[in-house]
Amino acid sequence: MSASASPRLEGRLIALGVCGSVAAYKSIELVRLLRAEGAEVVVLMTKAATAFAGTLAFQALSGHAVETDVLGLLPDNRIGHIVVADTADAIVVAPATARWLGAMANGIADDPVTAACLASSAPVVVAPAMDGDMWTHPATRANVERLTGVFGYALVPPETGSLASGQTGIGRLAELPRIVNAVVAAVGTSPVRRPDPADRPPRTAAPHEADLAGRHIVVSAGGTAEPIDPVRFIGNRSTGKMGVAIAEAALARGARVTIVAGRVEVPLPAAATVVHAESTAQMRDAVQAAVFGDSADALIMAAAVADFRPRQTADHKLTRGGLLTLELEPTEDILAEVGRQAAAEGAEGRTRPVIVGFAAETGSLERAPEKLRRKGADFLVANDVSEAGSGFGTDTNRVQILAADGTSDELPLLSKRDVAHHILNRVAGALDARDALAHTGRPRTES
Ligand code: CTP
């Protein structure tokens, strides 16, 4: 994609310790930011932290089981927090609570975060979050002094702002890019401690498997139907297989999925939110509502949308007679509208969704690059629907994925499920790049 600054934590293992504060939910995003910098991340949580943020999101995003028990063993009987202590290139505790600072200052290893820090020679970064009075209390001050002065831990001090207590004051968890920068600084140029994955805590999933956790993906599927009269319509041959395959793959990768379904002939996944939309006008409203009304991270427009509709719909069934002439008018171009709106959001500095269009062509794909530009999409999945094994109703597809930066992937004939994963690889990469840019102002290459 765009020119890149190389990720600053490539190949590193970073342990993230999460303590029981309202700010624990922010650590979920911190995992993503550390990953976007190239780090492998393993999460340790205190019992109280699990009351504020579930382990599942951390596990899904990090691809590692979450250590919550100081007595916990890995499947191969190694002691979880010791393996982390021995292999992490840095430990970052965010949010660190007043209780945790006290436990750490006194070496009381009754939670996995403290235990890992005690057992480790890796640099430790501490980002506290708590009520303002707790932060300024002499006990906390003394504990922080001991951690920074005697232990040499790096502190990312809390910031001033509105606090969970309803008060305004010092105590808010520092902005996440500051914490990431502190981790980068703590690691410095030291060699990677344990590059061998066999030494590190075992992965629970391939990195891509939950790479869409926390994302909202909107997929349109199937064909639209434009009514001629109460019983007849203008439709098309789409079955919805490709859109549903994308929805299923996105769900498997941890995304929240909304399917805007036209006429489909395949079962829709129960885990998705389904909005039915028969006509192009209904699909337009449903897509707009899901994308801009429900903060979608991506729109994948796999539906076969009518380009024309009858100018008038008869309110009674048309009877057999002589010649019937239908006057057709163009429909709204849903994808192009979303593309324009997203570009406007981006221009105003707001987070904009990643947009994927499809181009069903017959004979040649030469019009695809122009279509990508015209629709304002980030990616266009082009296929020749006249080719055997591709297009409507088949279980396979041979596609080319064109990107707005001029690159393209020409894929062989694949199952629609595999095509779906290829498309989502591009979407996940674009979203990670978008986030890295938003949080650090530094562009990052999409792999
Ligand atoms: N699309 C849309 N709204 C329409 C027509 C198409 O959102 N009214 C979307 C499709 O879902 C697809 C992409 O636009 O993702 C391209 O569709 P395609 O039919 O290939 O392109 P057209 O706009 O119809 O262009 P052309 O008729 O020139 O092929």
Short mmCIF file of C-alpha atoms and ligand atoms in Angstrom, two decimals:
data_model
loop_
_atom_site.label_atom_id
_atom_site.label_comp_id
_atom_site.label_asym_id
_atom_site.label_seq_id
_atom_site.Cartn_x
_atom_site.Cartn_y
_atom_site.Cartn_z
CA MET A 1 0.00 0.00 0.00
CA SER A 2 1.33 3.46 0.83
CA ALA A 3 4.97 4.14 1.60
CA SER A 4 5.68 2.64 4.97
CA ALA A 5 7.63 3.19 8.14
CA SER A 6 8.63 -0.25 9.33
CA PRO A 7 6.75 -1.60 12.35
CA ARG A 8 8.68 -0.84 15.49
CA LEU A 9 8.07 -4.05 17.42
CA GLU A 10 8.50 -6.62 14.65
CA GLY A 11 9.32 -10.04 16.05
CA ARG A 12 8.96 -8.91 19.68
CA LEU A 13 6.89 -10.65 22.32
CA ILE A 14 5.15 -8.09 24.49
CA ALA A 15 3.33 -9.15 27.65
CA LEU A 16 0.37 -6.95 28.54
CA GLY A 17 -0.72 -6.98 32.18
CA VAL A 18 -4.29 -5.78 32.72
CA CYS A 19 -5.59 -4.82 36.18
CA GLY A 20 -9.09 -4.17 37.50
CA SER A 21 -10.00 -0.68 36.32
CA VAL A 22 -12.75 0.67 34.08
CA ALA A 23 -9.94 1.50 31.67
CA ALA A 24 -9.38 -2.25 31.13
CA TYR A 25 -11.53 -2.07 27.99
CA LYS A 26 -8.96 0.27 26.43
CA SER A 27 -6.35 -2.48 26.71
CA ILE A 28 -8.25 -4.43 24.06
CA GLU A 29 -7.37 -1.66 21.62
CA LEU A 30 -3.83 -1.61 22.99
CA VAL A 31 -3.43 -5.26 21.91
CA ARG A 32 -4.40 -4.25 18.39
CA LEU A 33 -1.97 -1.31 18.35
CA LEU A 34 0.91 -3.46 19.60
CA ARG A 35 0.04 -6.06 16.96
CA ALA A 36 -0.06 -3.31 14.33
CA GLU A 37 3.54 -2.54 15.31
CA GLY A 38 4.47 -6.13 14.52
CA ALA A 39 4.51 -7.51 18.09
CA GLU A 40 3.22 -10.84 19.27
CA VAL A 41 1.16 -10.10 22.37
CA VAL A 42 0.34 -12.27 25.36
CA VAL A 43 -2.08 -10.98 27.98
CA LEU A 44 -2.07 -11.51 31.75
CA MET A 45 -5.03 -10.32 33.82
CA THR A 46 -5.78 -9.97 37.48
CA LYS A 47 -9.06 -11.48 38.68
CA ALA A 48 -10.57 -7.99 39.07
CA ALA A 49 -9.60 -7.10 35.49
CA THR A 50 -11.73 -9.96 34.17
CA ALA A 51 -14.76 -8.30 35.78
CA PHE A 52 -14.18 -5.21 33.62
CA ALA A 53 -13.17 -6.82 30.31
CA GLY A 54 -13.67 -10.42 29.19
CA THR A 55 -10.75 -12.72 28.46
CA LEU A 56 -12.29 -13.80 25.15
CA ALA A 57 -11.66 -10.52 23.35
CA PHE A 58 -8.04 -10.51 24.54
CA GLN A 59 -7.56 -14.13 23.53
CA ALA A 60 -9.17 -13.56 20.13
CA LEU A 61 -7.03 -10.51 19.39
CA SER A 62 -3.75 -11.80 20.76
CA GLY A 63 -4.03 -15.41 19.60
CA HIS A 64 -2.85 -16.53 23.04
CA ALA A 65 -4.68 -17.95 26.03
CA VAL A 66 -5.00 -15.26 28.71
CA GLU A 67 -3.20 -15.89 32.01
CA THR A 68 -5.62 -15.16 34.85
CA ASP A 69 -4.36 -17.58 37.49
CA VAL A 70 -0.98 -17.27 39.15
CA LEU A 71 -1.03 -21.04 39.60
CA GLY A 72 -1.96 -21.60 35.93
CA LEU A 73 -0.09 -24.16 33.84
CA LEU A 74 0.28 -24.21 30.07
CA PRO A 75 -0.98 -27.32 28.23
CA ASP A 76 2.62 -28.65 28.29
CA ASN A 77 2.76 -28.14 32.10
CA ARG A 78 5.12 -25.17 31.97
CA ILE A 79 4.17 -22.43 34.45
CA GLY A 80 2.35 -19.74 32.47
CA HIS A 81 3.68 -16.56 34.08
CA ILE A 82 7.24 -17.91 34.19
CA VAL A 83 7.22 -18.64 30.47
CA VAL A 84 5.98 -15.10 29.87
CA ALA A 85 8.61 -13.68 32.24
CA ASP A 86 11.40 -15.58 30.47
CA THR A 87 10.38 -14.81 26.89
CA ALA A 88 8.75 -11.35 26.80
CA ASP A 89 10.82 -8.50 25.37
CA ALA A 90 8.88 -6.10 27.58
CA ILE A 91 6.00 -6.20 30.03
CA VAL A 92 3.50 -3.36 29.92
CA VAL A 93 0.99 -3.03 32.75
CA ALA A 94 -1.98 -0.99 31.53
CA PRO A 95 -4.11 -0.10 33.32
CA ALA A 96 -2.14 -0.44 36.57
CA THR A 97 -4.38 0.07 39.61
CA ALA A 98 -3.45 1.47 43.03
CA ARG A 99 -3.74 -2.03 44.48
CA TRP A 100 -1.42 -3.46 41.86
CA LEU A 101 1.18 -0.72 42.38
CA GLY A 102 1.11 -1.62 46.09
CA ALA A 103 1.41 -5.33 45.44
CA MET A 104 4.27 -4.82 42.99
CA ALA A 105 6.14 -2.36 45.20
CA ASN A 106 6.09 -4.98 47.93
CA GLY A 107 6.69 -8.02 45.77
CA ILE A 108 3.39 -9.67 46.63
CA ALA A 109 3.01 -12.11 43.76
CA ASP A 110 -0.62 -13.14 44.17
CA ASP A 111 -1.69 -12.35 40.64
CA PRO A 112 -0.09 -13.34 37.31
CA VAL A 113 0.84 -9.75 36.40
CA THR A 114 2.91 -9.18 39.55
CA ALA A 115 4.33 -12.70 39.37
CA ALA A 116 5.51 -12.24 35.78
CA CYS A 117 7.15 -8.88 36.60
CA LEU A 118 8.89 -10.37 39.66
CA ALA A 119 10.22 -13.28 37.66
CA SER A 120 11.37 -11.26 34.66
CA SER A 121 14.47 -9.34 33.68
CA ALA A 122 12.56 -7.69 30.82
CA PRO A 123 11.88 -3.94 30.96
CA VAL A 124 8.53 -3.04 32.54
CA VAL A 125 6.30 -0.14 31.48
CA VAL A 126 3.56 0.92 33.89
CA ALA A 127 0.53 2.99 32.85
CA PRO A 128 -1.66 3.65 35.89
CA ALA A 129 -5.36 4.56 35.88
CA MET A 130 -7.35 5.36 38.99
CA ASP A 131 -9.33 7.97 40.88
CA GLY A 132 -7.48 11.28 41.30
CA ASP A 133 -7.32 11.11 45.11
CA MET A 134 -5.97 7.58 44.97
CA TRP A 135 -3.25 8.72 42.56
CA THR A 136 -2.15 11.58 44.81
CA HIS A 137 -2.30 9.57 48.06
CA PRO A 138 1.11 9.26 49.74
CA ALA A 139 0.86 5.45 49.62
CA THR A 140 0.49 5.48 45.85
CA ARG A 141 3.20 8.12 45.50
CA ALA A 142 5.60 5.97 47.52
CA ASN A 143 4.76 2.85 45.52
CA VAL A 144 5.26 4.66 42.20
CA GLU A 145 8.56 6.06 43.43
CA ARG A 146 9.76 2.59 44.39
CA LEU A 147 8.74 1.14 41.03
CA THR A 148 10.41 3.88 39.00
CA GLY A 149 13.36 4.63 41.28
CA VAL A 150 14.38 1.28 42.73
CA PHE A 151 13.01 -1.16 40.12
CA GLY A 152 13.74 1.08 37.10
CA TYR A 153 10.26 0.67 35.63
CA ALA A 154 9.17 3.19 32.98
CA LEU A 155 6.10 5.19 33.96
CA VAL A 156 3.49 6.51 31.54
CA PRO A 157 1.72 8.88 33.94
CA PRO A 158 -2.05 9.15 33.91
CA GLU A 159 -3.66 12.16 32.27
CA THR A 160 -6.17 14.73 33.43
CA GLY A 161 -9.75 14.33 32.25
CA SER A 162 -13.14 12.97 33.24
CA LEU A 163 -12.87 9.91 35.45
CA ALA A 164 -15.15 6.92 35.99
CA SER A 165 -16.12 8.40 39.37
CA GLY A 166 -17.78 11.29 37.54
CA GLN A 167 -15.11 13.68 38.75
CA THR A 168 -12.63 15.50 36.59
CA GLY A 169 -9.01 15.24 37.58
CA ILE A 170 -5.80 13.33 37.13
CA GLY A 171 -6.07 9.56 36.83
CA ARG A 172 -7.16 8.72 33.29
CA LEU A 173 -5.14 6.07 31.51
CA ALA A 174 -2.64 7.76 29.19
CA GLU A 175 -3.51 7.93 25.50
CA LEU A 176 -2.68 4.57 23.95
CA PRO A 177 -0.07 5.81 21.42
CA ARG A 178 1.94 7.18 24.35
CA ILE A 179 1.91 3.74 25.95
CA VAL A 180 2.95 2.10 22.66
CA ASN A 181 5.78 4.64 22.30
CA ALA A 182 6.94 3.88 25.85
CA VAL A 183 7.04 0.16 25.06
CA VAL A 184 9.05 0.85 21.89
CA ALA A 185 11.47 2.99 23.91
CA ALA A 186 11.77 0.37 26.67
CA VAL A 187 12.62 -2.38 24.19
CA GLY A 188 15.10 -0.15 22.39
CA THR A 189 17.54 -1.91 20.13
CA SER A 190 18.15 -4.93 22.36
CA PRO A 191 18.12 -8.25 20.49
CA VAL A 192 14.86 -10.23 20.51
CA ARG A 193 15.07 -12.35 23.67
CA ARG A 194 13.48 -15.59 22.49
CA PRO A 195 12.69 -15.57 18.79
CA ASP A 196 11.93 -19.33 18.75
CA PRO A 197 8.12 -19.77 18.94
CA ALA A 198 8.68 -23.06 20.80
CA ASP A 199 10.11 -21.12 23.78
CA ARG A 200 7.25 -18.65 23.86
CA PRO A 201 3.74 -19.17 25.23
CA PRO A 202 1.84 -21.36 22.73
CA ARG A 203 -0.51 -19.71 20.25
CA THR A 204 -4.18 -20.64 20.38
CA ALA A 205 -4.89 -19.58 16.82
CA ALA A 206 -3.19 -18.62 13.62
CA PRO A 207 -2.75 -14.84 13.72
CA HIS A 208 -5.40 -14.17 11.10
CA GLU A 209 -8.09 -16.29 12.67
CA ALA A 210 -9.49 -13.63 14.99
CA ASP A 211 -8.08 -10.59 13.24
CA LEU A 212 -11.52 -9.04 12.81
CA ALA A 213 -12.56 -9.22 16.49
CA GLY A 214 -14.12 -5.93 17.51
CA ARG A 215 -14.86 -5.00 13.88
CA HIS A 216 -18.31 -4.44 12.40
CA ILE A 217 -18.47 -5.75 8.85
CA VAL A 218 -21.50 -5.12 6.64
CA VAL A 219 -22.00 -7.52 3.75
CA SER A 220 -24.71 -7.21 1.11
CA ALA A 221 -25.72 -10.51 -0.46
CA GLY A 222 -28.07 -11.87 -3.08
CA GLY A 223 -29.97 -10.12 -5.82
CA THR A 224 -32.41 -7.24 -5.70
CA ALA A 225 -35.97 -7.45 -7.05
CA GLU A 226 -37.66 -4.47 -8.70
CA PRO A 227 -41.44 -4.89 -8.75
CA ILE A 228 -43.38 -4.64 -12.01
CA ASP A 229 -46.70 -5.41 -10.35
CA PRO A 230 -47.71 -7.19 -7.10
CA VAL A 231 -46.56 -10.59 -8.41
CA ARG A 232 -43.78 -9.90 -10.93
CA PHE A 233 -40.37 -8.36 -10.58
CA ILE A 234 -37.13 -7.80 -12.44
CA GLY A 235 -34.48 -9.89 -10.73
CA ASN A 236 -31.19 -11.58 -11.50
CA ARG A 237 -29.42 -14.90 -11.10
CA SER A 238 -27.56 -14.14 -7.86
CA THR A 239 -28.00 -16.79 -5.15
CA GLY A 240 -26.17 -14.94 -2.37
CA LYS A 241 -23.51 -17.67 -2.01
CA MET A 242 -20.53 -15.33 -2.29
CA GLY A 243 -21.92 -12.75 0.15
CA VAL A 244 -22.90 -15.42 2.66
CA ALA A 245 -19.44 -17.04 2.37
CA ILE A 246 -17.89 -13.65 3.21
CA ALA A 247 -20.27 -13.17 6.15
CA GLU A 248 -19.44 -16.64 7.51
CA ALA A 249 -15.69 -16.10 7.11
CA ALA A 250 -15.91 -12.70 8.83
CA LEU A 251 -17.84 -14.25 11.74
CA ALA A 252 -15.21 -17.00 12.01
CA ARG A 253 -12.55 -14.28 12.24
CA GLY A 254 -14.35 -12.65 15.17
CA ALA A 255 -16.22 -9.81 13.43
CA ARG A 256 -19.72 -8.59 14.21
CA VAL A 257 -21.52 -9.02 10.92
CA THR A 258 -24.60 -7.41 9.42
CA ILE A 259 -25.95 -9.03 6.27
CA VAL A 260 -28.14 -6.86 4.08
CA ALA A 261 -29.91 -9.64 2.23
CA GLY A 262 -31.70 -9.32 -1.07
CA ARG A 263 -33.13 -12.50 -2.56
CA VAL A 264 -30.90 -15.33 -1.37
CA GLU A 265 -31.14 -19.08 -1.93
CA VAL A 266 -28.75 -20.20 0.81
CA PRO A 267 -29.22 -20.27 4.60
CA LEU A 268 -28.00 -17.18 6.41
CA PRO A 269 -25.65 -17.60 9.41
CA ALA A 270 -27.55 -17.33 12.69
CA ALA A 271 -24.74 -15.33 14.32
CA ALA A 272 -25.16 -12.43 11.88
CA THR A 273 -27.66 -9.59 12.14
CA VAL A 274 -29.83 -9.90 9.06
CA VAL A 275 -31.67 -7.01 7.42
CA HIS A 276 -33.89 -8.01 4.49
CA ALA A 277 -34.05 -5.62 1.54
CA GLU A 278 -35.80 -6.58 -1.67
CA SER A 279 -35.55 -3.55 -3.90
CA THR A 280 -32.50 -1.42 -4.63
CA ALA A 281 -34.08 1.49 -2.76
CA GLN A 282 -34.63 -0.68 0.32
CA MET A 283 -31.10 -2.08 0.05
CA ARG A 284 -29.71 1.44 -0.20
CA ASP A 285 -31.48 2.52 3.01
CA ALA A 286 -30.43 -0.67 4.84
CA VAL A 287 -26.79 -0.34 3.74
CA GLN A 288 -26.68 3.34 4.70
CA ALA A 289 -28.16 2.58 8.13
CA ALA A 290 -25.78 -0.30 8.80
CA VAL A 291 -22.65 1.48 7.55
CA PHE A 292 -23.13 5.04 8.80
CA GLY A 293 -25.79 4.50 11.49
CA ASP A 294 -24.02 1.54 13.12
CA SER A 295 -20.36 2.53 12.65
CA ALA A 296 -19.28 -0.17 10.24
CA ASP A 297 -15.57 -0.74 9.77
CA ALA A 298 -16.12 -2.16 6.29
CA LEU A 299 -18.78 -2.59 3.64
CA ILE A 300 -18.48 -5.51 1.27
CA MET A 301 -21.00 -5.02 -1.50
CA ALA A 302 -21.41 -8.54 -2.87
CA ALA A 303 -25.08 -8.12 -3.80
CA ALA A 304 -26.12 -8.12 -7.44
CA VAL A 305 -28.00 -4.85 -7.54
CA ALA A 306 -30.41 -3.90 -10.33
CA ASP A 307 -29.24 -1.03 -12.51
CA PHE A 308 -32.78 -0.27 -13.71
CA ARG A 309 -36.25 -0.47 -12.25
CA PRO A 310 -39.71 0.01 -13.79
CA ARG A 311 -40.54 3.69 -13.71
CA GLN A 312 -44.00 2.76 -12.48
CA THR A 313 -45.14 -0.23 -10.45
CA ALA A 314 -48.71 -1.36 -11.23
CA ASP A 315 -50.78 -1.72 -8.06
CA HIS A 316 -52.75 -4.61 -9.59
CA LYS A 317 -51.60 -7.69 -11.47
CA LEU A 318 -51.09 -6.82 -15.13
CA THR A 319 -53.36 -8.94 -17.29
CA ARG A 320 -52.39 -10.76 -20.44
CA GLY A 321 -52.89 -8.66 -23.54
CA GLY A 322 -50.97 -7.39 -26.49
CA LEU A 323 -47.56 -5.83 -26.44
CA LEU A 324 -46.36 -4.58 -23.04
CA THR A 325 -43.72 -1.90 -22.87
CA LEU A 326 -41.93 -1.29 -19.59
CA GLU A 327 -40.22 2.01 -19.10
CA LEU A 328 -37.13 1.61 -16.94
CA GLU A 329 -35.30 4.23 -14.94
CA PRO A 330 -31.82 3.93 -13.44
CA THR A 331 -31.54 2.95 -9.79
CA GLU A 332 -29.32 4.64 -7.26
CA ASP A 333 -25.74 3.32 -7.20
CA ILE A 334 -25.46 2.20 -3.58
CA LEU A 335 -21.74 1.50 -3.64
CA ALA A 336 -20.84 4.79 -5.34
CA GLU A 337 -22.95 6.72 -2.82
CA VAL A 338 -21.25 5.04 0.14
CA GLY A 339 -17.88 5.62 -1.56
CA ARG A 340 -18.57 9.35 -1.90
CA GLN A 341 -19.82 9.65 1.69
CA ALA A 342 -16.84 7.71 3.04
CA ALA A 343 -14.43 9.94 1.11
CA ALA A 344 -16.12 12.98 2.66
CA GLU A 345 -15.73 11.47 6.15
CA GLY A 346 -12.08 10.74 5.46
CA ALA A 347 -11.50 14.29 4.18
CA GLU A 348 -12.90 15.64 7.45
CA GLY A 349 -10.46 13.50 9.40
CA ARG A 350 -13.07 11.02 10.64
CA THR A 351 -12.53 7.27 10.54
CA ARG A 352 -13.94 5.99 7.29
CA PRO A 353 -15.06 2.48 6.45
CA VAL A 354 -13.09 0.27 4.09
CA ILE A 355 -15.20 -0.32 0.98
CA VAL A 356 -15.16 -3.40 -1.21
CA GLY A 357 -17.16 -3.67 -4.42
CA PHE A 358 -17.69 -6.50 -6.86
CA ALA A 359 -17.64 -6.33 -10.62
CA ALA A 360 -19.45 -9.06 -12.44
CA GLU A 361 -18.15 -8.86 -15.98
CA THR A 362 -18.66 -11.02 -19.02
CA GLY A 363 -15.69 -11.71 -21.25
CA SER A 364 -13.03 -9.33 -19.96
CA LEU A 365 -12.07 -7.55 -16.78
CA GLU A 366 -10.59 -4.53 -18.51
CA ARG A 367 -13.35 -2.20 -17.23
CA ALA A 368 -12.62 -3.11 -13.61
CA PRO A 369 -9.97 -0.45 -12.75
CA GLU A 370 -12.25 2.30 -14.04
CA LYS A 371 -15.17 0.84 -12.06
CA LEU A 372 -13.06 0.80 -8.88
CA ARG A 373 -12.34 4.51 -9.28
CA ARG A 374 -15.89 5.42 -10.29
CA LYS A 375 -17.33 3.69 -7.23
CA GLY A 376 -14.75 5.11 -4.80
CA ALA A 377 -13.97 1.61 -3.48
CA ASP A 378 -10.76 0.57 -1.73
CA PHE A 379 -10.94 -2.87 -3.36
CA LEU A 380 -12.88 -4.30 -6.27
CA VAL A 381 -13.38 -8.03 -6.64
CA ALA A 382 -13.74 -8.64 -10.35
CA ASN A 383 -14.80 -11.86 -11.96
CA ASP A 384 -15.91 -13.08 -15.34
CA VAL A 385 -19.31 -14.59 -14.66
CA SER A 386 -19.40 -16.22 -18.09
CA GLU A 387 -16.40 -18.40 -17.19
CA ALA A 388 -17.05 -22.03 -16.09
CA GLY A 389 -16.86 -22.35 -12.29
CA SER A 390 -17.23 -18.62 -11.70
CA GLY A 391 -20.19 -16.43 -10.90
CA PHE A 392 -23.78 -17.11 -10.01
CA GLY A 393 -24.82 -20.28 -8.21
CA THR A 394 -21.40 -21.97 -8.31
CA ASP A 395 -19.44 -22.98 -5.21
CA THR A 396 -16.22 -21.70 -6.72
CA ASN A 397 -15.02 -18.42 -8.12
CA ARG A 398 -11.98 -17.14 -9.96
CA VAL A 399 -11.46 -13.50 -9.09
CA GLN A 400 -9.00 -10.70 -9.30
CA ILE A 401 -8.85 -8.33 -6.31
CA LEU A 402 -7.92 -4.82 -7.46
CA ALA A 403 -6.81 -2.25 -4.88
CA ALA A 404 -7.15 1.53 -5.10
CA ASP A 405 -3.35 1.81 -4.96
CA GLY A 406 -3.10 0.09 -8.34
CA THR A 407 -1.99 -3.33 -7.06
CA SER A 408 -4.01 -6.46 -7.75
CA ASP A 409 -4.13 -10.13 -6.73
CA GLU A 410 -5.05 -12.56 -9.47
CA LEU A 411 -6.35 -15.63 -7.68
CA PRO A 412 -6.79 -19.12 -9.10
CA LEU A 413 -10.17 -20.92 -9.13
CA LEU A 414 -10.99 -21.26 -5.42
CA SER A 415 -13.93 -22.18 -3.22
CA LYS A 416 -16.07 -19.15 -2.38
CA ARG A 417 -14.98 -19.65 1.24
CA ASP A 418 -11.31 -19.28 0.27
CA VAL A 419 -12.10 -16.28 -1.92
CA ALA A 420 -13.90 -14.79 1.08
CA HIS A 421 -10.77 -15.19 3.23
CA HIS A 422 -8.59 -13.57 0.58
CA ILE A 423 -10.94 -10.58 0.48
CA LEU A 424 -10.98 -10.38 4.28
CA ASN A 425 -7.17 -10.54 4.41
CA ARG A 426 -7.13 -7.33 2.39
CA VAL A 427 -9.86 -5.76 4.54
CA ALA A 428 -8.11 -6.71 7.82
CA GLY A 429 -4.80 -5.33 6.52
CA ALA A 430 -6.43 -2.09 5.42
CA LEU A 431 -8.17 -1.69 8.79
CA ASP A 432 -4.95 -2.29 10.73
CA ALA A 433 -3.16 0.21 8.52
CA ARG A 434 -6.00 2.70 9.01
CA ASP A 435 -5.79 2.33 12.79
CA ALA A 436 -2.02 2.56 12.92
CA LEU A 437 -2.23 5.78 10.92
CA ALA A 438 -5.00 7.21 13.10
CA HIS A 439 -3.21 6.42 16.34
CA THR A 440 0.36 7.17 15.51
CA GLY A 441 0.14 9.35 12.43
CA ARG A 442 2.58 6.93 10.83
CA PRO A 443 1.52 5.03 7.72
CA ARG A 444 2.09 1.31 7.77
CA THR A 445 2.45 -1.16 4.93
CA GLU A 446 -0.37 -3.56 4.45
CA SER A 447 1.06 -7.02 3.94
N1 CTP B 1 -23.86 -1.74 -7.24
C1 CTP B 1 -24.56 -0.92 -6.38
N2 CTP B 1 -25.69 -0.29 -6.79
C2 CTP B 1 -26.16 -0.46 -8.04
C3 CTP B 1 -25.44 -1.29 -8.94
C4 CTP B 1 -24.30 -1.93 -8.51
O1 CTP B 1 -24.16 -0.75 -5.24
N3 CTP B 1 -27.27 0.13 -8.42
C5 CTP B 1 -22.63 -2.37 -6.75
C6 CTP B 1 -22.62 -3.88 -6.81
O2 CTP B 1 -23.08 -4.43 -5.60
C7 CTP B 1 -21.15 -4.19 -7.03
C8 CTP B 1 -20.64 -3.00 -7.79
O3 CTP B 1 -21.59 -1.98 -7.60
O4 CTP B 1 -20.45 -4.26 -5.81
C9 CTP B 1 -20.47 -3.20 -9.26
O5 CTP B 1 -21.62 -3.73 -9.81
P1 CTP B 1 -21.73 -3.98 -11.37
O6 CTP B 1 -23.09 -4.46 -11.68
O7 CTP B 1 -20.56 -4.79 -11.83
O8 CTP B 1 -21.47 -2.50 -11.92
P2 CTP B 1 -22.45 -1.44 -12.49
O9 CTP B 1 -22.54 -0.27 -11.58
O10 CTP B 1 -23.74 -2.09 -12.80
O11 CTP B 1 -21.69 -0.98 -13.78
P3 CTP B 1 -21.87 -1.53 -15.26
O12 CTP B 1 -23.33 -1.57 -15.52
O13 CTP B 1 -21.13 -0.52 -16.07
O14 CTP B 1 -21.22 -2.89 -15.30
#
